[in-house]
mmCIF file of C-alpha atoms in Angstrom:
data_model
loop_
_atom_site.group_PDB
_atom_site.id
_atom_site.type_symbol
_atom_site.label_atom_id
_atom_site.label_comp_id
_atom_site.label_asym_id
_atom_site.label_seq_id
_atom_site.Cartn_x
_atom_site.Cartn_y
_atom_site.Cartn_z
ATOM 1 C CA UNK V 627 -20.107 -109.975 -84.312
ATOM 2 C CA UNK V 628 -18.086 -113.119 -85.181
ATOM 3 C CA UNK V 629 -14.524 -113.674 -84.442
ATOM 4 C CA UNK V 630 -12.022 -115.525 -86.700
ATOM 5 C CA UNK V 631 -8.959 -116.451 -85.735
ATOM 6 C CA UNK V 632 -6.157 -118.148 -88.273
ATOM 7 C CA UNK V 633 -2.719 -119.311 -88.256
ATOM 8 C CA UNK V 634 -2.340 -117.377 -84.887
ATOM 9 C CA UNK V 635 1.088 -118.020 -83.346
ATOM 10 C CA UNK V 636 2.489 -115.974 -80.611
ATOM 11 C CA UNK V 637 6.541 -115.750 -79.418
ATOM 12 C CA UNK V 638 7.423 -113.968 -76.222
ATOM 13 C CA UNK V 639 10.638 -111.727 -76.290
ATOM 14 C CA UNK V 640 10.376 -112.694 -80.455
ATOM 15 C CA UNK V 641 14.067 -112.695 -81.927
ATOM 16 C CA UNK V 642 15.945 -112.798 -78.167
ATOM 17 C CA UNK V 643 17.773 -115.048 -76.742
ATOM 18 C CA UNK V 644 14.658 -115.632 -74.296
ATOM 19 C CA UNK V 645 12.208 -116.204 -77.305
ATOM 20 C CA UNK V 646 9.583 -118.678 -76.352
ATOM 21 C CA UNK V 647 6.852 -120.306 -77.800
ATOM 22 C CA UNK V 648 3.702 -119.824 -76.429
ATOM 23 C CA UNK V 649 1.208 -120.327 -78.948
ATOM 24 C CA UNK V 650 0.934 -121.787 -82.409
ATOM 25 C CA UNK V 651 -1.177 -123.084 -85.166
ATOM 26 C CA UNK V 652 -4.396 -121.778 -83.264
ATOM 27 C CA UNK V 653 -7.702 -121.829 -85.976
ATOM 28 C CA UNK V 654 -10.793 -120.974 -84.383
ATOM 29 C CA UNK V 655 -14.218 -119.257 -85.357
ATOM 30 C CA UNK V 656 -16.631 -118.058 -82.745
ATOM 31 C CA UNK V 657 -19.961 -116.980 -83.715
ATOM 32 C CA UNK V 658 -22.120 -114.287 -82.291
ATOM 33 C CA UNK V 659 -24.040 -115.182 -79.539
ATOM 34 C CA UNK V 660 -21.924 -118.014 -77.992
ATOM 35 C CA UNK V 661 -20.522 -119.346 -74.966
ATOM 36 C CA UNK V 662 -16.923 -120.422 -75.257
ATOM 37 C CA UNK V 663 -14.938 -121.848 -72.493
ATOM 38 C CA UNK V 664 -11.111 -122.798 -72.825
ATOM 39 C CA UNK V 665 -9.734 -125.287 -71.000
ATOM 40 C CA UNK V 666 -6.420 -126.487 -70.160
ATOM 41 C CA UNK V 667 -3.406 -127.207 -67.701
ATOM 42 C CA UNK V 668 -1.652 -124.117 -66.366
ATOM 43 C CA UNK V 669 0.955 -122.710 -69.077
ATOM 44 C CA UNK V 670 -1.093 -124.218 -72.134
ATOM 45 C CA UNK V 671 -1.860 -120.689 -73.779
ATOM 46 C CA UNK V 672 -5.297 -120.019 -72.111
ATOM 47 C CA UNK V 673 -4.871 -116.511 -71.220
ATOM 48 C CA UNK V 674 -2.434 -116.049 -73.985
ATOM 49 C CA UNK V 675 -5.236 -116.459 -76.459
ATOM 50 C CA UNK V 676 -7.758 -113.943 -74.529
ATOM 51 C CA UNK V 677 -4.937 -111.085 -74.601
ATOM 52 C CA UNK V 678 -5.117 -111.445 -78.116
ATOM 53 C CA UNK V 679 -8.744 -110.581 -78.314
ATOM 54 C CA UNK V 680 -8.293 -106.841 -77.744
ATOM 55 C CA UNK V 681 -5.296 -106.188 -78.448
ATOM 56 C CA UNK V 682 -3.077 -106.585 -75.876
ATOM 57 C CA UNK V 683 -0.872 -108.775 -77.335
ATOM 58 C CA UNK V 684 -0.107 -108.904 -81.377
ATOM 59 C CA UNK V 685 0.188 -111.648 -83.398
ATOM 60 C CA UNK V 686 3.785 -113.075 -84.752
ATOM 61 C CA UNK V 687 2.174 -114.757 -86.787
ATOM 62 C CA UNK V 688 -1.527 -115.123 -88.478
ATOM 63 C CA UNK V 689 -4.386 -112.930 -87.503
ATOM 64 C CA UNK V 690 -7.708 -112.409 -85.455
ATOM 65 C CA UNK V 691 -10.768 -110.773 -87.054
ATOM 66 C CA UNK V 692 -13.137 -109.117 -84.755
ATOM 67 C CA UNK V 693 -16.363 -108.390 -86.500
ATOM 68 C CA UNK V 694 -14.993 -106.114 -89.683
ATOM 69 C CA UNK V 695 -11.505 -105.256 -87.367
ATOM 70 C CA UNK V 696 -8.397 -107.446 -87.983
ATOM 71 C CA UNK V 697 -5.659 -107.269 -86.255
ATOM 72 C CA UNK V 698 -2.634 -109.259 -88.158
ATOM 73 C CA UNK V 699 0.641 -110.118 -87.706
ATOM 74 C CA UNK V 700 3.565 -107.818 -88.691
ATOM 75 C CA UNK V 701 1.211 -104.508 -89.762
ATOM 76 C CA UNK V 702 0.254 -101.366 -87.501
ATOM 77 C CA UNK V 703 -2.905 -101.831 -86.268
ATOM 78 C CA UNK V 704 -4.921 -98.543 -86.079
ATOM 79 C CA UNK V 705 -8.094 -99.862 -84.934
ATOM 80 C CA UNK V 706 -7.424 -100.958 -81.314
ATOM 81 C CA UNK V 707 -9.411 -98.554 -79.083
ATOM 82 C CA UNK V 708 -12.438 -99.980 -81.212
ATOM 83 C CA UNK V 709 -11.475 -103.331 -81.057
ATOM 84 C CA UNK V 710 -11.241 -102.743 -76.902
ATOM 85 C CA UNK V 711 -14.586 -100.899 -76.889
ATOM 86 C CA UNK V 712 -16.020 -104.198 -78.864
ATOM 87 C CA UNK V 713 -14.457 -106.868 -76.369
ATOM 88 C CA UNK V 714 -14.355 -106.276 -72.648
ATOM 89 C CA UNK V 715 -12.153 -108.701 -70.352
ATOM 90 C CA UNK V 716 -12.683 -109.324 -66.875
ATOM 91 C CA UNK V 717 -9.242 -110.346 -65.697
ATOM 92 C CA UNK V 718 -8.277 -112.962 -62.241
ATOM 93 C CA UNK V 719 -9.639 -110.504 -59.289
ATOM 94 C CA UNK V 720 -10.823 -107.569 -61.159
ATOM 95 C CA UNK V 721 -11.149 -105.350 -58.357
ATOM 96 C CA UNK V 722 -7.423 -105.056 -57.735
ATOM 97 C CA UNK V 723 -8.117 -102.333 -60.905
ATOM 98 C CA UNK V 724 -10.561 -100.256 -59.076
ATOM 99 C CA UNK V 725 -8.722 -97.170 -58.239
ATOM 100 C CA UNK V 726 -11.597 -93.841 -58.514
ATOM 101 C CA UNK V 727 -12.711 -92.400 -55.355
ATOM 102 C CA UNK V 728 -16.906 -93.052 -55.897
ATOM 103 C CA UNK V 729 -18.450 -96.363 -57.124
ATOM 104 C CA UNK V 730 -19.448 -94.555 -59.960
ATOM 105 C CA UNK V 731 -16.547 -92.409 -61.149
ATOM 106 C CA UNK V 732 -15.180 -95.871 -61.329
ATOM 107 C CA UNK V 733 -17.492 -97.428 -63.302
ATOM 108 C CA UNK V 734 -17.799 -94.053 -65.758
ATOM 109 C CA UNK V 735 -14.261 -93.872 -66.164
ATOM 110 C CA UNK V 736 -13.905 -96.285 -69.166
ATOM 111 C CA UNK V 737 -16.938 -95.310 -71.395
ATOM 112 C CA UNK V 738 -15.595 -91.601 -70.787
ATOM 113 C CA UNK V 739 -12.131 -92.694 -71.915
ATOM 114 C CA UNK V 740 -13.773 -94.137 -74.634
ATOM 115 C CA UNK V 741 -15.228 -90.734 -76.062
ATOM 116 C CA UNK V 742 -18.689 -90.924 -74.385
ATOM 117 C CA UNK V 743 -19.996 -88.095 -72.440
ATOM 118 C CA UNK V 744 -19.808 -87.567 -68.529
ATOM 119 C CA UNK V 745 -23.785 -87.610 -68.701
ATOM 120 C CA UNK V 746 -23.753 -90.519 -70.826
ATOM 121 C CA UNK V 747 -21.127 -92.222 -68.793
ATOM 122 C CA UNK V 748 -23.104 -91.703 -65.411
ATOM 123 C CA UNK V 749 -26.577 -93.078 -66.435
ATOM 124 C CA UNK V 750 -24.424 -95.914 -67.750
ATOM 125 C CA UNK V 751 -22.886 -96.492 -64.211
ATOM 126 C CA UNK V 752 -26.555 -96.491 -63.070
ATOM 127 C CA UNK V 753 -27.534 -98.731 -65.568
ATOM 128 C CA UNK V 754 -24.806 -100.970 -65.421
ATOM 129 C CA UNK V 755 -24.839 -101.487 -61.162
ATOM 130 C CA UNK V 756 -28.430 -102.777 -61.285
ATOM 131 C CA UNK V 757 -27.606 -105.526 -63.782
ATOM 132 C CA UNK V 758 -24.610 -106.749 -61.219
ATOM 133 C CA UNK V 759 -26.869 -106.951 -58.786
ATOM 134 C CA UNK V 760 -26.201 -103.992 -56.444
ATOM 135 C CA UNK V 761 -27.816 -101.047 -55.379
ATOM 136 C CA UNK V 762 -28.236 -97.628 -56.875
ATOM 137 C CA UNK V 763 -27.322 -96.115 -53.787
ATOM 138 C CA UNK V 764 -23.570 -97.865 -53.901
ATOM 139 C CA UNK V 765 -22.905 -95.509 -56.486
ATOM 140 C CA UNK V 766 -21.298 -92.246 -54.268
ATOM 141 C CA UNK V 767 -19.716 -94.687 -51.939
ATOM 142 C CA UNK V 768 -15.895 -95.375 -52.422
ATOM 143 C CA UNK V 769 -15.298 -98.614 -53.846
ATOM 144 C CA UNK V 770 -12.608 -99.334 -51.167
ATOM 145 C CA UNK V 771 -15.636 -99.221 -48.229
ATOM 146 C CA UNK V 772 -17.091 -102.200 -49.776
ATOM 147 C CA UNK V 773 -16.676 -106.031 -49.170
ATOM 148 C CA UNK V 774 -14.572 -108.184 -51.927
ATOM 149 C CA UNK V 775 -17.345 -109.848 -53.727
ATOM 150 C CA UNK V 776 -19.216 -106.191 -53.806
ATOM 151 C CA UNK V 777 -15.884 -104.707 -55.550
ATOM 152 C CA UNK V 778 -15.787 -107.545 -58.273
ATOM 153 C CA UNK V 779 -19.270 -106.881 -59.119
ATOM 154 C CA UNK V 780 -18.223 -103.032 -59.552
ATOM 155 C CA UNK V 781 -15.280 -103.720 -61.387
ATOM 156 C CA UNK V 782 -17.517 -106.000 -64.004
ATOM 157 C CA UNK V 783 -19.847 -103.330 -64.226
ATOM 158 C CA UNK V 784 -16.974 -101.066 -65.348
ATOM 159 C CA UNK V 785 -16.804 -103.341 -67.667
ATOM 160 C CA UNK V 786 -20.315 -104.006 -69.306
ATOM 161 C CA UNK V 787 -20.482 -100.021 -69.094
ATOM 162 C CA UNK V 788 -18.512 -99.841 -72.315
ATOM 163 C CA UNK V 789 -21.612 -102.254 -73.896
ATOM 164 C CA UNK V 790 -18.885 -104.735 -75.197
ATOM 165 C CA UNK V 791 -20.261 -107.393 -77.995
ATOM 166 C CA UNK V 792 -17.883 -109.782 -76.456
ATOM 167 C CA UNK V 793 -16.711 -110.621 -72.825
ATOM 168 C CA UNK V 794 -14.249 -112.111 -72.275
ATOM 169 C CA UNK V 795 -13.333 -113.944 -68.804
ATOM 170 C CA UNK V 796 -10.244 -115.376 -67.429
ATOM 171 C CA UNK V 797 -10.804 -116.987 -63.939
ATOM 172 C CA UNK V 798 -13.649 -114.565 -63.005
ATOM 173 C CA UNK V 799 -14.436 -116.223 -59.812
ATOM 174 C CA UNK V 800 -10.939 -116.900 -58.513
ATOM 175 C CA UNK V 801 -10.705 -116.402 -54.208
ATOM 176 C CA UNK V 802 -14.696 -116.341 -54.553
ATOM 177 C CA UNK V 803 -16.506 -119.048 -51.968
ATOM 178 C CA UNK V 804 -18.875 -121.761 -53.698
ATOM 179 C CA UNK V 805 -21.713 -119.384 -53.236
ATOM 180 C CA UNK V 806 -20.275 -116.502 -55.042
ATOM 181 C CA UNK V 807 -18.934 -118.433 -57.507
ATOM 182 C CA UNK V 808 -22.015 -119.824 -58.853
ATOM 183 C CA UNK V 809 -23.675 -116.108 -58.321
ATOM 184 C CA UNK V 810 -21.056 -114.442 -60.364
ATOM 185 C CA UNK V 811 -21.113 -117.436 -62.844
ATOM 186 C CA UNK V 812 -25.091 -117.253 -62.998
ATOM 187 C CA UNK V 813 -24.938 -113.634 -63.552
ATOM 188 C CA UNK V 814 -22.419 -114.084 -66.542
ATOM 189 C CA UNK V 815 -24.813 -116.482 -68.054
ATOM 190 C CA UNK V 816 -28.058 -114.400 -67.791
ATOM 191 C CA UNK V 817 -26.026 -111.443 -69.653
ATOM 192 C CA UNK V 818 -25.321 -113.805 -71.858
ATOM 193 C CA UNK V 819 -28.891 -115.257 -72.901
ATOM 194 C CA UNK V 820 -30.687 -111.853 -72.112
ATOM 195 C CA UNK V 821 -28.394 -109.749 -74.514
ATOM 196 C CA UNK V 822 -27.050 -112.508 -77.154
ATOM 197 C CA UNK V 823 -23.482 -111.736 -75.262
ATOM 198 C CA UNK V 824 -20.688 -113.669 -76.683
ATOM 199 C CA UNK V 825 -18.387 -115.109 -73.494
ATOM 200 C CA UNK V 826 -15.020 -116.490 -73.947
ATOM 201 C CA UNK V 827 -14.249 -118.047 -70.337
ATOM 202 C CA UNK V 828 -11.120 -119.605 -69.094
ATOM 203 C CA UNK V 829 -11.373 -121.991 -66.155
ATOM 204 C CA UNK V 830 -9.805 -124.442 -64.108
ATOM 205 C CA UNK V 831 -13.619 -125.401 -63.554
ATOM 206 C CA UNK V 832 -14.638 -128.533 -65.458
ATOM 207 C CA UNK V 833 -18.468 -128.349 -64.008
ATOM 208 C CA UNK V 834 -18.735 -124.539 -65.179
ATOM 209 C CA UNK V 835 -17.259 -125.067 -68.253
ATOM 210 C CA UNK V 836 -19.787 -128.314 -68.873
ATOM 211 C CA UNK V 837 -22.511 -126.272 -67.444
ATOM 212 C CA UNK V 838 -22.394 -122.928 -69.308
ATOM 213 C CA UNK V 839 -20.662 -123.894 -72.547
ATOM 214 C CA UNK V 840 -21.912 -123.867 -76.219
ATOM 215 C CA UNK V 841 -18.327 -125.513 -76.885
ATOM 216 C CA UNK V 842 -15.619 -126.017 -75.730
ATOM 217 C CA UNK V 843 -11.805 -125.820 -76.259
ATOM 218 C CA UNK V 844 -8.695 -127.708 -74.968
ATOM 219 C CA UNK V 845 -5.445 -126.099 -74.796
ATOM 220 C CA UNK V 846 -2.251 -128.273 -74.804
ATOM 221 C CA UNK V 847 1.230 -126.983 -75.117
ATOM 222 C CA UNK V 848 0.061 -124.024 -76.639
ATOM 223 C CA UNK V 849 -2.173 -125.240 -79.547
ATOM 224 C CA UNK V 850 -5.753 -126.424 -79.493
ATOM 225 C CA UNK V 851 -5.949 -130.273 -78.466
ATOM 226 C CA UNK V 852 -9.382 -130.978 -79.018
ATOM 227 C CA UNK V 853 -13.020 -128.759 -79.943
ATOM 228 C CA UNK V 854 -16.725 -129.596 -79.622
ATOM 229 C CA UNK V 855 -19.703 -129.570 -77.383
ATOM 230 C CA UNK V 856 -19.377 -130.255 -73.808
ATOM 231 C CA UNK V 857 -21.213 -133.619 -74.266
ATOM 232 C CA UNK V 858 -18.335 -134.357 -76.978
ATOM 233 C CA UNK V 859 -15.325 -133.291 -75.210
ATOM 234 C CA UNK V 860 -16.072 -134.665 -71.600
ATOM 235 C CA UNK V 861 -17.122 -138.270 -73.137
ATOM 236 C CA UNK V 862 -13.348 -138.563 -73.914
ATOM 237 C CA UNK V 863 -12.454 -138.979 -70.576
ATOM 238 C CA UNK V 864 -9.073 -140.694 -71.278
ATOM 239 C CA UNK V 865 -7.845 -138.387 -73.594
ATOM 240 C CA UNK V 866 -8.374 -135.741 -71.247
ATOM 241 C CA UNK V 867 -6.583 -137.424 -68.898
ATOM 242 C CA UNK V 868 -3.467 -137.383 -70.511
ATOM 243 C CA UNK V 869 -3.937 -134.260 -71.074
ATOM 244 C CA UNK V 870 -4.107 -133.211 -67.357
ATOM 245 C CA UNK V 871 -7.223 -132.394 -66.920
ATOM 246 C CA UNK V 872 -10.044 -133.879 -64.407
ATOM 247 C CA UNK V 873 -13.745 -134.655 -64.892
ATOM 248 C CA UNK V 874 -17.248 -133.153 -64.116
ATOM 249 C CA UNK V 875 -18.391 -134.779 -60.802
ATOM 250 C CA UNK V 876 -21.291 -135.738 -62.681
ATOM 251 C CA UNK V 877 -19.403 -137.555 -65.624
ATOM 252 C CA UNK V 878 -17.067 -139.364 -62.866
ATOM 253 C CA UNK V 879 -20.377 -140.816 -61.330
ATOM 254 C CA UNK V 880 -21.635 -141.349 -64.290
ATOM 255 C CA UNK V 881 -18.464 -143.307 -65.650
ATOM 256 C CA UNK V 882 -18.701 -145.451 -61.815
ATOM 257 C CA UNK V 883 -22.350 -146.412 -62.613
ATOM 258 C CA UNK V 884 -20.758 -147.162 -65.878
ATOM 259 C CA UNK V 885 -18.435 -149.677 -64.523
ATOM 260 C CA UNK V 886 -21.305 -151.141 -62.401
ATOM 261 C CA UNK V 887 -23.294 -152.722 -65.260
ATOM 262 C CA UNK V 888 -25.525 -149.074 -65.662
ATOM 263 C CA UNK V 889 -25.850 -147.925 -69.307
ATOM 264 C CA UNK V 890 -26.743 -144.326 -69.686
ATOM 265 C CA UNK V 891 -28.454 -142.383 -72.745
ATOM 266 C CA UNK V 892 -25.504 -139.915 -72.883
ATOM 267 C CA UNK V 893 -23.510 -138.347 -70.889
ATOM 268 C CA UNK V 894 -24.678 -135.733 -68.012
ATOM 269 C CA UNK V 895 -23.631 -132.432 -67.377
ATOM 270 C CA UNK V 896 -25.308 -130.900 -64.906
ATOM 271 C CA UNK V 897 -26.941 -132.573 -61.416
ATOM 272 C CA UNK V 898 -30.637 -132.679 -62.642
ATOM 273 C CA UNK V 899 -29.537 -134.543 -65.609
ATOM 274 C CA UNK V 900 -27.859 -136.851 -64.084
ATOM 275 C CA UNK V 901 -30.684 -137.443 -61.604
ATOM 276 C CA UNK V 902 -33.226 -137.578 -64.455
ATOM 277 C CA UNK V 903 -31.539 -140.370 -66.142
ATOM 278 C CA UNK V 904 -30.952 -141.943 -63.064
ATOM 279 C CA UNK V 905 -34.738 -142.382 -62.724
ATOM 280 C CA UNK V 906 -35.360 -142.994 -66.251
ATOM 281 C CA UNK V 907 -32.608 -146.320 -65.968
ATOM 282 C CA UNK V 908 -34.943 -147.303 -61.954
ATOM 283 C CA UNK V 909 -38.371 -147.196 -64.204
ATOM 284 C CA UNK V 910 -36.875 -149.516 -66.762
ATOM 285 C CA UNK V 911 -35.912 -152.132 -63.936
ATOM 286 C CA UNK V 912 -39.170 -151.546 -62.016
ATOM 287 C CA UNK V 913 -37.383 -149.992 -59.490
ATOM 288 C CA UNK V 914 -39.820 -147.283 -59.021
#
């Protein structure tokens, strides 16, 4: 399922004195199967653009197409609870929106609301808990006994019960330590490679978003700045540094090495490859 998005502009409080701005000119096709990540300085339209994605915000201007649902500006949309069975967001600290009294009525309660039955809904919640990465057993327990990185992983499974095409992520591991981060981040990225997911992810986090990304997107002032592959946006380190933003660790050392007579192939996203070209530039100079 593909998503199209044209002309999209967004005004808050439209046609008040407090109208504002908060999105404009935003053109931007996302095919099945990928891993987007938007990036950008706080109030650049980041999360504006995911509420757009289901719904939760219309259009006051242009229009989004969701697989065969559009949702334009200035007409009734009729097609929203399919559009919101479609994409799935994981919100900043998800488990704030736990609020049933087992694990599993919890995790049933959206596919239910969505017209499937409570039999349905249940072997989903089983389903569904063993791809997060917790127990069966967790199920009957309230959600409120268990620790905060245990209630995200509910709360995600809540979501993936409703078998979304698309998920969509703003800040998903915000308050998580390193370690939980990189689980939670890990686990978005084998959902995403085992069932074809499409992920939109917004993050603060350069090093996910060169790590995990298909592409990327920059958000400035509430239009889209620049587009392309990780290798392609984070080897315009200038520009993005007028735009606000920082720099993988791995491209800053790279761009120090740089400055120290080094050349390198391209530049490195992850760790390993910057190690592996490290070693590839010591066997050149017989330094190995």
């Amino acid at each position: 399922m593909d998503i199209t998005i044209k002309n999209l502009e967004h005004r808050y409080q439209a046609r008040t004195p407090l109208e504002r701005l908060a999105l404009y000119d935003i053109n931007l096709s996302v095919k099945k199967g990928t891993y987007l990540s938007i990036i950008g300085h706080t109030g650049s339209g980041k999360s504006t653009i995911l509420q757009h994605l289901n719904g939760l915000l219309k259009p006051t201007k242009g229009s989004i197409q969701i697989g065969d649902h559009i949702i334009e500006a200035g007409k009734k949309q009729k097609q929203l609870k399919v559009v919101r069975s479609l994409v799935g967001i994981v919100f900043q600290f998800p488990e704030h929106q736990l609020f049933e009294e087992t694990v599993e009525k919890d995790i049933a309660f959206g596919p239910i609301n969505f017209g499937m039955s409570e039999e349905e809904a249940i072997a989903k919640a089983r389903k569904t808990i063993e791809i997060v990465g917790l127990p069966e057993s967790i199920l009957q327990k309230s959600p409120f006994d268990l620790s905060g990185g245990q209630m995200r992983r509910v709360a995600i499974a809540g979501v993936l019960a409703m078998g979304p095409d698309v998920l969509v992520l703003d800040e998903p591991t915000a308050g998580l330590d390193p370690k939980g981060r990189k689980d939670m981040m890990d686990l978005f990225y084998q959902l995403h490679k085992e069932q074809n997911l499409t992920i939109i992810l917004v993050t603060h986090s350069m090093e996910d978003a060169a790590k995990y990304s298909d592409e990327i997107i920059v958000m400035h002032k509430g239009t889209i700045e620049m587009q392309g592959t990780p290798r392609e946006v984070f080897s315009e380190a200038e520009r993005l540094r007028t735009l606000g933003l920082d720099l993988p660790e791995t491209v800053k050392f790279q761009r120090q090495l740089v400055e120290k007579g080094l050349s390198f192939q391209e530049v490195p996203l992850t760790i390993d490859e910057t190690v592996n070209q490290i070693k590839a530039l010591m066997k050149e100079r017989d330094l190995v």
